[in-house]
CSV table of C-alpha atoms and ligand atoms in Angstrom, one decimal:
chain,number,residue,atom,x,y,z
A,665,MET,CA,2.1,3.6,9.2
A,666,GLN,CA,5.5,5.0,8.7
A,667,ALA,CA,6.3,8.7,9.3
A,668,GLY,CA,6.3,11.2,6.5
A,669,TRP,CA,9.9,11.9,7.2
A,670,LEU,CA,11.0,8.5,6.2
A,671,SER,CA,8.8,8.6,3.1
A,672,LEU,CA,10.4,11.9,2.1
A,673,LEU,CA,13.8,10.3,2.5
A,674,ARG,CA,12.7,7.5,0.4
A,675,ARG,CA,11.9,9.6,-2.6
A,676,GLY,CA,15.2,9.8,-4.4
A,677,GLY,CA,14.6,13.2,-6.0
A,678,ASN,CA,14.0,14.9,-2.7
A,679,LEU,CA,14.0,18.6,-3.3
A,680,LEU,CA,13.5,21.5,-1.0
A,681,ARG,CA,13.4,24.5,-3.1
A,682,HIS,CA,13.2,28.1,-2.1
A,683,SER,CA,11.8,30.9,-4.1
A,684,ALA,CA,9.5,33.8,-4.1
A,685,ARG,CA,7.6,33.1,-7.1
A,686,LEU,CA,4.4,33.8,-5.5
A,687,VAL,CA,5.3,37.4,-5.0
A,688,PRO,CA,4.3,39.6,-8.0
A,689,PRO,CA,7.2,41.0,-9.8
A,690,SER,CA,6.5,44.6,-8.8
A,691,ALA,CA,6.8,43.7,-5.2
A,692,ARG,CA,9.6,41.0,-5.3
A,693,ALA,CA,12.4,41.5,-3.1
A,694,GLY,CA,14.0,38.1,-3.7
A,695,THR,CA,14.6,34.9,-1.9
A,696,THR,CA,16.8,31.8,-2.3
A,697,THR,CA,16.1,28.4,-3.6
A,698,ALA,CA,17.6,25.2,-2.3
A,699,ARG,CA,17.4,21.5,-3.1
A,700,ALA,CA,17.8,18.6,-0.8
A,701,ARG,CA,19.6,15.3,-0.5
A,702,PRO,CA,18.3,12.7,2.1
A,703,ARG,CA,20.1,12.8,5.4
A,704,ALA,CA,20.8,9.7,7.3
A,705,LEU,CA,18.2,9.3,10.0
A,706,SER,CA,20.8,8.7,12.5
A,707,THR,CA,21.9,12.3,12.4
A,708,VAL,CA,18.6,13.3,14.0
A,709,PRO,CA,18.4,10.8,17.0
A,710,ALA,CA,15.7,12.8,18.8
A,711,LEU,CA,13.4,12.4,15.7
A,712,CYS,CA,14.4,8.7,15.4
A,713,SER,CA,13.1,8.3,18.9
A,714,GLN,CA,9.9,10.1,18.0
A,715,LEU,CA,9.5,7.9,14.9
A,716,SER,CA,10.1,4.8,17.0
A,717,LYS,CA,7.5,5.7,19.5
A,718,ARG,CA,5.0,6.4,16.8
A,719,ASN,CA,5.7,3.2,15.0
A,720,LYS,CA,5.0,1.2,18.2
A,721,SER,CA,2.1,3.2,19.2
A,722,THR,CA,0.1,4.0,16.0
A,723,SER,CA,1.7,2.6,13.0
A,724,VAL,CA,0.1,-1.0,13.2
A,725,ASN,CA,-3.4,-2.0,14.1
A,726,PRO,CA,-2.9,-3.9,17.4
A,727,ASP,CA,-5.5,-6.4,16.3
A,728,LEU,CA,-3.1,-7.4,13.6
A,729,ILE,CA,-0.2,-8.1,15.8
A,730,ARG,CA,0.5,-11.6,16.9
A,731,PRO,CA,2.5,-12.4,20.1
A,732,ARG,CA,6.1,-13.3,19.5
A,733,PRO,CA,5.6,-16.0,16.8
A,734,GLU,CA,6.7,-19.5,17.7
A,735,LEU,CA,7.4,-22.1,15.0
A,736,ALA,CA,5.5,-25.5,15.5
A,737,SER,CA,6.7,-27.3,12.5
A,738,THR,CA,8.1,-27.0,8.9
A,739,SER,CA,7.7,-29.0,5.8
A,740,GLN,CA,9.0,-28.7,2.3
A,741,GLY,CA,6.8,-27.9,-0.6
A,742,HIS,CA,7.8,-27.9,-4.2
A,743,ASN,CA,9.4,-24.5,-4.2
A,744,THR,CA,8.5,-23.2,-0.8
A,745,LEU,CA,9.2,-23.9,2.8
A,746,LYS,CA,5.9,-24.4,4.6
A,747,VAL,CA,5.8,-23.2,8.1
A,748,LEU,CA,3.1,-23.9,10.8
A,749,TRP,CA,3.1,-21.4,13.6
A,750,ARG,CA,2.1,-22.4,17.2
A,751,ASP,CA,-1.0,-20.1,17.0
A,752,GLY,CA,-2.2,-22.4,14.2
A,753,GLU,CA,-1.5,-20.0,11.3
A,754,ALA,CA,0.5,-21.2,8.3
A,755,ASP,CA,2.9,-19.4,5.9
A,756,GLU,CA,5.1,-20.4,2.9
A,757,PHE,CA,8.4,-18.9,2.1
A,758,PRO,CA,10.1,-19.5,-1.3
A,759,TYR,CA,13.4,-21.3,-0.9
A,760,VAL,CA,15.1,-18.7,-3.2
A,761,TRP,CA,13.9,-15.9,-1.1
A,762,LEU,CA,15.1,-17.5,2.0
A,763,ARG,CA,18.6,-18.0,0.4
A,764,ASP,CA,18.5,-14.5,-1.0
A,765,ASN,CA,17.8,-13.0,2.5
A,766,CYS,CA,20.3,-15.0,4.6
A,767,GLN,CA,21.1,-12.7,7.5
A,768,CYS,CA,24.6,-14.1,8.3
A,769,HIS,CA,27.5,-11.8,8.3
A,770,ALA,CA,28.8,-13.2,5.0
A,771,CYS,CA,25.5,-12.4,3.3
A,772,PHE,CA,24.3,-9.3,5.0
A,773,HIS,CA,26.0,-6.2,6.3
A,774,THR,CA,24.1,-5.5,9.6
A,775,SER,CA,25.2,-1.8,10.0
A,776,ALA,CA,24.6,-0.9,6.5
A,777,SER,CA,21.3,-3.0,6.5
A,778,SER,CA,22.4,-4.3,3.0
A,779,ARG,CA,22.5,-7.6,1.2
A,780,LEU,CA,26.0,-8.4,0.1
A,781,LEU,CA,25.7,-11.3,-2.1
A,782,ARG,CA,23.6,-12.3,-5.1
A,783,VAL,CA,21.6,-15.4,-4.5
A,784,ALA,CA,23.1,-17.4,-7.4
A,785,LYS,CA,26.6,-17.0,-6.1
A,786,PRO,CA,27.7,-20.3,-4.5
A,787,LEU,CA,29.3,-20.0,-1.1
A,788,ASP,CA,32.2,-21.9,0.2
A,789,GLY,CA,31.4,-24.3,3.0
A,790,ARG,CA,31.6,-27.8,4.3
A,791,PRO,CA,28.8,-30.0,3.0
A,792,PRO,CA,26.6,-31.1,5.8
A,793,GLU,CA,26.6,-34.5,7.2
A,794,GLY,CA,24.6,-36.7,4.9
A,795,GLY,CA,25.6,-34.8,1.7
A,796,ALA,CA,23.2,-33.3,-0.7
A,797,ALA,CA,21.1,-36.3,-1.3
A,798,GLY,CA,18.3,-35.3,1.1
A,799,TYR,CA,17.3,-32.9,3.8
A,800,ALA,CA,16.3,-33.3,7.4
A,801,VAL,CA,14.0,-31.6,9.8
A,802,ARG,CA,15.0,-31.8,13.4
A,803,ARG,CA,14.8,-29.7,16.5
A,804,PHE,CA,17.9,-28.5,18.4
A,805,GLY,CA,18.7,-26.7,21.6
A,806,VAL,CA,19.3,-23.0,21.2
A,807,SER,CA,22.3,-23.1,23.7
A,808,GLY,CA,23.8,-26.3,22.5
A,809,GLY,CA,21.0,-28.5,23.8
A,810,PRO,CA,20.6,-32.0,22.5
A,811,LEU,CA,19.2,-32.6,19.1
A,812,THR,CA,15.9,-34.0,18.9
A,813,GLY,CA,13.2,-34.6,16.2
A,814,ASN,CA,12.7,-36.7,13.2
A,815,LEU,CA,14.5,-37.0,9.9
A,816,LYS,CA,12.8,-36.8,6.5
A,817,ARG,CA,14.4,-37.3,3.1
A,818,CYS,CA,13.5,-36.5,-0.4
A,819,ASP,CA,15.2,-35.6,-3.7
A,820,PRO,CA,15.7,-31.8,-3.7
A,821,SER,CA,16.6,-31.6,-7.3
A,822,LYS,CA,12.8,-31.8,-8.2
A,823,ALA,CA,12.2,-28.6,-6.4
A,824,PHE,CA,14.4,-26.3,-8.4
A,825,SER,CA,14.9,-25.0,-12.0
A,826,ALA,CA,18.5,-25.3,-13.2
A,827,HIS,CA,19.5,-21.8,-12.4
A,828,LEU,CA,18.3,-22.1,-8.8
A,829,LYS,CA,19.9,-25.3,-8.1
A,830,THR,CA,22.5,-23.6,-5.7
A,831,VAL,CA,19.6,-23.1,-3.2
A,832,PHE,CA,19.0,-26.7,-2.4
A,833,ILE,CA,18.0,-27.2,1.3
A,834,VAL,CA,19.6,-30.2,2.8
A,835,LEU,CA,18.8,-29.6,6.6
A,836,LEU,CA,16.1,-27.7,8.4
A,837,LYS,CA,16.5,-27.0,12.2
A,838,VAL,CA,13.9,-25.5,14.5
A,839,SER,CA,15.1,-24.4,17.9
A,840,ASN,CA,13.4,-25.9,21.0
A,841,ASP,CA,11.9,-22.7,21.9
A,842,GLY,CA,10.4,-22.3,18.4
A,843,TYR,CA,12.1,-18.8,17.9
A,844,PHE,CA,14.7,-19.7,15.4
A,845,LEU,CA,14.7,-21.5,12.1
A,846,THR,CA,18.1,-22.7,10.7
A,847,VAL,CA,18.5,-23.8,7.1
A,848,VAL,CA,21.6,-25.6,5.8
A,849,TRP,CA,21.9,-25.2,2.1
A,850,GLU,CA,23.4,-27.9,-0.3
A,851,ASN,CA,26.9,-26.2,-0.3
A,852,GLY,CA,26.9,-26.3,3.5
A,853,HIS,CA,26.1,-22.6,4.0
A,854,GLU,CA,23.9,-22.1,7.1
A,855,SER,CA,21.2,-19.5,7.5
A,856,THR,CA,19.4,-18.8,10.8
A,857,TYR,CA,16.3,-16.7,10.8
A,858,GLU,CA,14.5,-15.3,13.9
A,859,THR,CA,10.8,-16.1,13.9
A,860,ASP,CA,10.0,-12.4,14.4
A,861,TRP,CA,12.0,-11.5,11.3
A,862,LEU,CA,10.3,-14.3,9.3
A,863,ASN,CA,6.8,-13.4,10.5
A,864,GLU,CA,7.2,-9.7,9.6
A,865,ARG,CA,8.0,-10.8,6.1
A,866,ALA,CA,5.4,-13.5,5.8
A,867,PHE,CA,3.9,-13.7,2.3
A,868,ASN,CA,0.3,-13.3,3.5
A,869,PRO,CA,-2.2,-10.4,3.0
A,870,ARG,CA,-2.2,-9.5,6.7
A,871,GLN,CA,1.5,-9.0,7.1
A,872,GLN,CA,1.8,-7.3,3.7
A,873,SER,CA,-1.0,-4.9,4.6
A,874,ILE,CA,0.9,-3.8,7.7
A,875,TYR,CA,4.0,-3.1,5.6
A,876,ASN,CA,1.9,-1.3,3.0
A,877,ASN,CA,0.7,1.0,5.7
A,878,LYS,CA,4.3,1.5,6.9
A,879,TYR,CA,5.4,2.2,3.3
A,880,ARG,CA,3.6,5.5,3.1
A,881,LEU,CA,0.5,7.4,4.3
A,882,ARG,CA,-2.3,7.5,1.8
A,883,PRO,CA,-2.9,10.9,0.1
A,884,GLU,CA,-6.2,12.5,0.9
A,885,LEU,CA,-8.0,14.1,-2.2
A,886,TRP,CA,-9.1,17.6,-1.4
A,887,ASP,CA,-11.2,20.3,-3.2
A,888,SER,CA,-11.7,24.0,-2.8
A,889,ASP,CA,-13.1,23.5,0.7
A,890,MET,CA,-9.4,23.1,1.8
A,891,SER,CA,-9.4,26.9,1.9
A,892,GLN,CA,-11.1,26.6,5.1
A,893,ARG,CA,-8.6,24.1,6.7
A,894,ILE,CA,-5.2,25.0,5.3
A,895,PRO,CA,-2.6,22.9,7.1
A,896,ARG,CA,-0.3,25.2,9.1
A,897,ALA,CA,2.8,25.1,11.1
A,898,SER,CA,4.9,27.5,13.2
A,899,PHE,CA,8.5,28.2,12.1
A,900,ASP,CA,9.7,28.5,15.6
A,901,GLU,CA,8.1,25.1,16.7
A,902,LEU,CA,9.5,23.4,13.7
A,903,MET,CA,13.0,24.7,14.7
A,904,GLU,CA,12.6,23.4,18.2
A,905,ASP,CA,10.3,20.5,18.3
A,906,ASP,CA,10.8,17.2,16.4
A,907,ALA,CA,7.2,16.3,17.0
A,908,ALA,CA,6.2,19.4,15.0
A,909,VAL,CA,8.5,18.3,12.2
A,910,LEU,CA,6.9,14.9,12.1
A,911,LYS,CA,3.5,16.4,12.0
A,912,LEU,CA,4.4,18.6,9.2
A,913,LEU,CA,5.9,15.7,7.1
A,914,GLU,CA,2.8,13.7,7.8
A,915,SER,CA,0.6,16.6,6.5
A,916,MET,CA,2.8,16.9,3.5
A,917,GLU,CA,2.4,13.3,2.6
A,918,VAL,CA,-1.3,13.3,3.1
A,919,LEU,CA,-2.3,16.7,1.8
A,920,GLY,CA,0.6,17.8,-0.3
A,921,PHE,CA,1.2,21.3,1.1
A,922,THR,CA,1.6,23.2,4.3
A,923,VAL,CA,1.9,26.9,5.1
A,924,VAL,CA,4.5,27.8,7.7
A,925,SER,CA,4.1,31.0,9.7
A,926,GLY,CA,6.6,33.1,11.7
A,927,ALA,CA,9.6,33.1,9.4
A,928,ARG,CA,11.7,36.2,9.3
A,929,PRO,CA,11.3,38.1,6.1
A,930,GLU,CA,14.8,37.8,5.0
A,931,GLU,CA,17.0,35.4,2.9
A,932,GLY,CA,18.2,32.2,4.7
A,933,GLU,CA,15.1,31.1,6.6
A,934,LEU,CA,14.5,28.4,4.1
A,935,GLN,CA,17.9,27.1,4.5
A,936,ARG,CA,17.4,26.9,8.2
A,937,LEU,CA,14.0,25.1,7.9
A,938,SER,CA,15.1,22.7,5.2
A,939,ASP,CA,18.2,21.8,7.3
A,940,ARG,CA,15.7,20.3,9.8
A,941,ALA,CA,14.6,17.6,7.3
A,942,SER,CA,17.2,17.1,4.5
A,943,HIS,CA,20.0,18.1,2.3
A,944,LEU,CA,19.6,20.4,-0.6
A,945,VAL,CA,19.6,19.1,-4.1
A,946,ALA,CA,20.8,21.3,-7.0
A,947,SER,CA,19.0,21.7,-10.3
A,948,ASN,CA,20.0,23.7,-13.4
A,949,TYR,CA,19.0,26.8,-11.3
A,950,GLY,CA,21.5,25.8,-8.6
A,951,THR,CA,20.7,24.9,-5.0
A,952,THR,CA,19.2,28.4,-4.2
A,953,PHE,CA,18.0,31.0,-6.4
A,954,ILE,CA,16.2,34.5,-6.2
A,955,VAL,CA,13.0,34.9,-8.1
A,956,LYS,CA,12.5,38.4,-9.5
A,957,ASP,CA,11.6,40.1,-12.7
A,958,LYS,CA,14.7,39.8,-15.0
A,959,LYS,CA,15.6,41.2,-18.4
A,960,ASP,CA,16.1,38.3,-20.8
A,961,ALA,CA,14.6,36.0,-18.3
A,962,SER,CA,15.7,32.3,-18.5
A,963,ASN,CA,12.4,31.2,-17.0
A,964,VAL,CA,9.0,32.6,-17.3
A,965,ALA,CA,8.9,32.7,-13.5
A,966,TYR,CA,11.3,35.6,-13.8
A,967,THR,CA,8.9,37.6,-15.7
A,968,SER,CA,5.7,39.5,-15.0
A,969,GLU,CA,3.7,36.9,-17.0
A,970,GLY,CA,1.0,35.1,-15.2
A,971,LEU,CA,1.6,31.4,-14.9
A,972,ASP,CA,-0.8,28.5,-15.5
A,973,LEU,CA,-1.5,26.0,-12.7
A,974,HIS,CA,1.6,23.9,-12.9
A,975,CYS,CA,4.2,21.7,-11.3
A,976,ASP,CA,7.9,22.5,-11.5
A,977,LEU,CA,10.9,21.2,-13.3
A,978,VAL,CA,9.2,18.4,-15.2
A,979,CYS,CA,12.2,18.5,-17.5
A,980,LEU,CA,14.4,16.9,-15.0
A,981,HIS,CA,14.8,13.1,-14.8
A,982,TYR,CA,14.0,13.4,-11.1
A,983,LYS,CA,11.0,15.6,-11.0
A,984,PRO,CA,11.4,17.6,-7.7
A,985,CYS,CA,9.4,16.5,-4.7
A,986,VAL,CA,9.2,19.1,-2.0
A,987,GLN,CA,9.5,22.7,-2.6
A,988,LEU,CA,9.6,25.6,-0.2
A,989,LEU,CA,8.5,29.1,-1.4
A,990,HIS,CA,9.3,31.9,1.1
A,991,CYS,CA,7.2,35.1,0.7
A,992,ILE,CA,9.7,37.9,1.7
A,993,THR,CA,7.6,40.8,0.5
A,994,GLN,CA,4.1,40.9,-0.7
A,995,PHE,CA,2.1,43.2,-3.1
A,996,SER,CA,-0.1,45.3,-0.9
A,997,GLY,CA,-2.9,45.8,-3.4
A,998,ASP,CA,-5.0,43.5,-5.4
A,999,GLY,CA,-2.9,40.6,-6.8
A,1000,GLY,CA,-0.2,38.4,-5.5
A,1001,ASP,CA,-2.6,35.6,-4.9
A,1002,SER,CA,-1.6,32.0,-4.9
A,1003,ILE,CA,-3.8,29.3,-6.4
A,1004,LEU,CA,-3.5,25.5,-5.3
A,1005,ALA,CA,-5.0,22.4,-6.8
A,1006,ASP,CA,-5.0,18.8,-5.9
A,1007,SER,CA,-3.7,17.2,-9.2
A,1008,HIS,CA,-4.5,13.7,-8.1
A,1009,ARG,CA,-8.2,14.6,-7.4
A,1010,VAL,CA,-8.5,15.9,-11.0
A,1011,ALA,CA,-6.8,13.0,-12.4
A,1012,VAL,CA,-9.2,10.7,-10.7
A,1013,GLN,CA,-12.1,12.6,-12.0
A,1014,MET,CA,-10.5,12.4,-15.5
A,1015,ARG,CA,-10.3,8.6,-15.1
A,1016,GLU,CA,-13.9,8.2,-14.0
A,1017,LEU,CA,-15.5,10.7,-16.4
A,1018,HIS,CA,-13.3,10.2,-19.5
A,1019,PRO,CA,-11.6,6.9,-19.3
A,1020,GLN,CA,-10.5,6.8,-22.9
A,1021,LYS,CA,-9.1,10.4,-22.8
A,1022,TYR,CA,-7.4,9.5,-19.5
A,1023,ARG,CA,-5.6,6.6,-21.2
A,1024,LEU,CA,-4.2,9.0,-23.8
A,1025,LEU,CA,-2.8,11.3,-21.0
A,1026,THR,CA,-1.3,8.2,-19.4
A,1027,ASP,CA,0.0,6.6,-22.5
A,1028,VAL,CA,1.2,9.3,-24.8
A,1029,LEU,CA,4.8,10.5,-24.1
A,1030,VAL,CA,5.3,14.3,-24.0
A,1031,ASN,CA,8.6,16.1,-24.2
A,1032,PHE,CA,9.3,18.6,-21.5
A,1033,ARG,CA,12.2,20.9,-22.1
A,1034,ASP,CA,14.2,23.6,-20.4
A,1035,VAL,CA,16.7,25.4,-22.4
A,1036,GLY,CA,18.7,28.5,-21.6
A,1037,VAL,CA,21.5,30.1,-19.5
A,1038,ASP,CA,21.2,30.9,-15.8
A,1039,ASN,CA,24.1,32.3,-13.8
A,1040,GLY,CA,26.4,31.4,-16.6
A,1041,PHE,CA,25.4,27.9,-16.7
A,1042,GLN,CA,24.1,26.7,-20.0
A,1043,TYR,CA,21.6,23.9,-20.2
A,1044,ASP,CA,19.3,22.1,-22.6
A,1045,ILE,CA,17.3,19.4,-20.7
A,1046,ILE,CA,14.6,17.3,-22.0
A,1047,ALA,CA,12.6,14.6,-20.2
A,1048,ARG,CA,9.9,12.5,-21.9
A,1049,ARG,CA,7.0,11.4,-19.8
A,1050,PRO,CA,3.2,11.2,-20.0
A,1051,MET,CA,1.1,14.0,-18.6
A,1052,ILE,CA,-0.3,11.6,-16.0
A,1053,SER,CA,2.3,9.1,-14.7
A,1054,VAL,CA,0.8,6.0,-13.1
A,1055,LYS,CA,2.3,3.2,-11.0
A,1056,ALA,CA,2.4,-0.4,-12.0
A,1057,ASN,CA,-0.6,-1.1,-10.0
A,1058,GLY,CA,-2.6,1.7,-11.8
A,1059,GLU,CA,-2.5,4.2,-8.9
A,1060,ILE,CA,-1.8,7.8,-10.1
A,1061,LYS,CA,1.9,8.7,-9.4
A,1062,THR,CA,2.0,12.4,-10.4
A,1063,VAL,CA,0.5,14.8,-13.0
A,1064,ASN,CA,3.1,16.5,-15.2
A,1065,MET,CA,1.4,19.8,-15.9
A,1066,SER,CA,3.6,22.6,-17.2
A,1067,THR,CA,2.3,24.8,-19.9
A,1068,PHE,CA,5.5,26.7,-20.2
A,1069,GLY,CA,7.7,23.5,-19.8
A,1070,ARG,CA,6.0,21.3,-22.4
A,1071,ASP,CA,8.1,21.2,-25.6
A,1072,SER,CA,6.6,21.7,-29.1
A,1073,HIS,CA,8.2,18.5,-30.4
A,1074,PHE,CA,5.7,15.5,-30.5
A,1075,GLY,CA,6.5,12.0,-31.4
A,1076,ILE,CA,3.1,11.0,-32.5
A,1077,SER,CA,1.0,11.3,-35.7
A,1078,PRO,CA,-1.2,14.4,-36.4
A,1079,LYS,CA,-4.3,12.3,-35.8
A,1080,GLU,CA,-2.9,11.2,-32.4
A,1081,ALA,CA,-1.8,14.7,-31.5
A,1082,ILE,CA,-5.4,16.0,-32.1
A,1083,GLY,CA,-6.8,13.3,-29.9
A,1084,TRP,CA,-4.2,14.1,-27.2
A,1085,TYR,CA,-5.0,17.7,-27.3
A,1086,ASP,CA,-8.7,17.0,-26.9
A,1087,ALA,CA,-7.8,14.9,-23.7
A,1088,TYR,CA,-5.5,17.6,-22.4
A,1089,LEU,CA,-8.0,20.4,-22.7
A,1090,THR,CA,-10.7,18.2,-21.1
A,1091,PHE,CA,-8.3,17.8,-18.2
A,1092,CYS,CA,-7.8,21.4,-18.1
A,1093,ASP,CA,-11.5,22.1,-18.0
A,1094,LEU,CA,-11.7,19.8,-14.9
A,1095,LEU,CA,-8.7,21.5,-13.4
A,1096,TYR,CA,-10.2,24.9,-13.5
A,1097,ARG,CA,-13.6,24.0,-12.3
A,1098,PRO,CA,-14.2,26.2,-9.2
A,1099,GLU,CA,-14.5,23.2,-6.9
A,1100,ASN,CA,-11.0,21.9,-7.8
A,1101,HIS,CA,-8.8,24.8,-6.7
A,1102,PHE,CA,-8.7,27.6,-4.2
A,1103,THR,CA,-7.1,31.0,-3.9
A,1104,PHE,CA,-5.2,32.4,-1.0
A,1105,LYS,CA,-2.5,35.1,-0.3
A,1106,LEU,CA,0.7,34.5,1.5
A,1107,VAL,CA,2.0,37.1,3.9
A,1108,PRO,CA,5.7,38.1,4.3
A,1109,ASP,CA,6.4,35.7,7.3
A,1110,GLU,CA,4.9,32.8,5.5
A,1111,ILE,CA,6.5,29.8,3.7
A,1112,LEU,CA,4.6,27.6,1.4
A,1113,ILE,CA,5.8,24.2,1.3
A,1114,MET,CA,4.4,21.9,-1.3
A,1115,ASP,CA,4.7,18.4,-2.8
A,1116,ASN,CA,5.5,18.9,-6.4
A,1117,LEU,CA,4.2,15.4,-7.2
A,1118,LEU,CA,0.8,15.9,-5.6
A,1119,SER,CA,-0.1,19.5,-6.1
A,1120,LEU,CA,-0.3,22.1,-8.8
A,1121,ARG,CA,0.1,25.8,-8.0
A,1122,ARG,CA,-0.1,29.1,-9.7
B,1004,ZN,ZN1,24.5,-16.3,4.8
């Protein structure tokens, strides 16, 4: 499994946001808000080392790892190259994928880890001996050893549709040690693949499962019992220890929130903490902002009004991911509580208990709008998305819950609107069941970090 750090960097709309919204207006002293851009991992070499160790030690089930794969033989299928490994396993690689992923310097920029050419673009090159009328499978010495092996021929034009005809294979070579495969294409271009590289990308469920685990940690659905095991971290440890940062990021990816203790009750602490992970990304409220009760407030967060359970800035085309909220001063009497809920858990309940209403919430587009003036900057921002966003595979991506950010314009019929409200209110009933949220109170040295895509708060 890959580290949460990398996962956070992958999320294009990374946002580390600082505010003191959880402090009641009567006690607010103000804080700052900040938003983050991904930072190249190379800028934090110590953490890179930590991640590397973790990847090797825990990211992959050892039972799923083969020894260094050696090629035994290759053969050409209709549209795929068939590979037999020396451990007896077999894989297939589409020709067009092989051509698309040539690792030579003309096709791939190593330091940028980026593809340089589209697969359809023909490359200049000397046609291989024997021309394009057939292909050969032969073995060759890695260090200029003698060529050995047998030659096979066929008509490659049968293997490709017209728009892929630039990817004809005319020669296949496997190194004597079995660790390299070289493909010579019809135009003479030559691609060499290490077997480690090929095997990691094999089109089989085992290898794809390994990469799925590397892609991200699976979120854990939680209920009100989470109040007994709130994930916590130390501010000082996070500033000093990369392992602590990694643990924090993993916790964020799995549970969607963490409480950090030990911050100084003053502005600037969130900047210091967020600098350990990423760059700050601006929104229409800037990169940092102070939350306090304001006259003619541009956002209900700047008022004494109580807020519904919600996520933030749904109006933006990149709904913010990570937010940091620093409690600088806290109300000493009753009040000032925070409420957290796992929005994915409630969405799953909705899908299981009310599948038709769930479909309404995933299918009907809702307008989310933020209009106003803040610090002299005028904005009118609208995003249109369903209340529950799902991925192509049906998994829940995020819940877009914002009572104050949902617009009154609705692009559906009155009958459809009535049905949508029925579904929406059913979701709210589930959300506010006692077992689906918990209440706690931050103290002035604490920072609440939450994933705006996984959790709802009030
Ligand atoms: Zn190439």
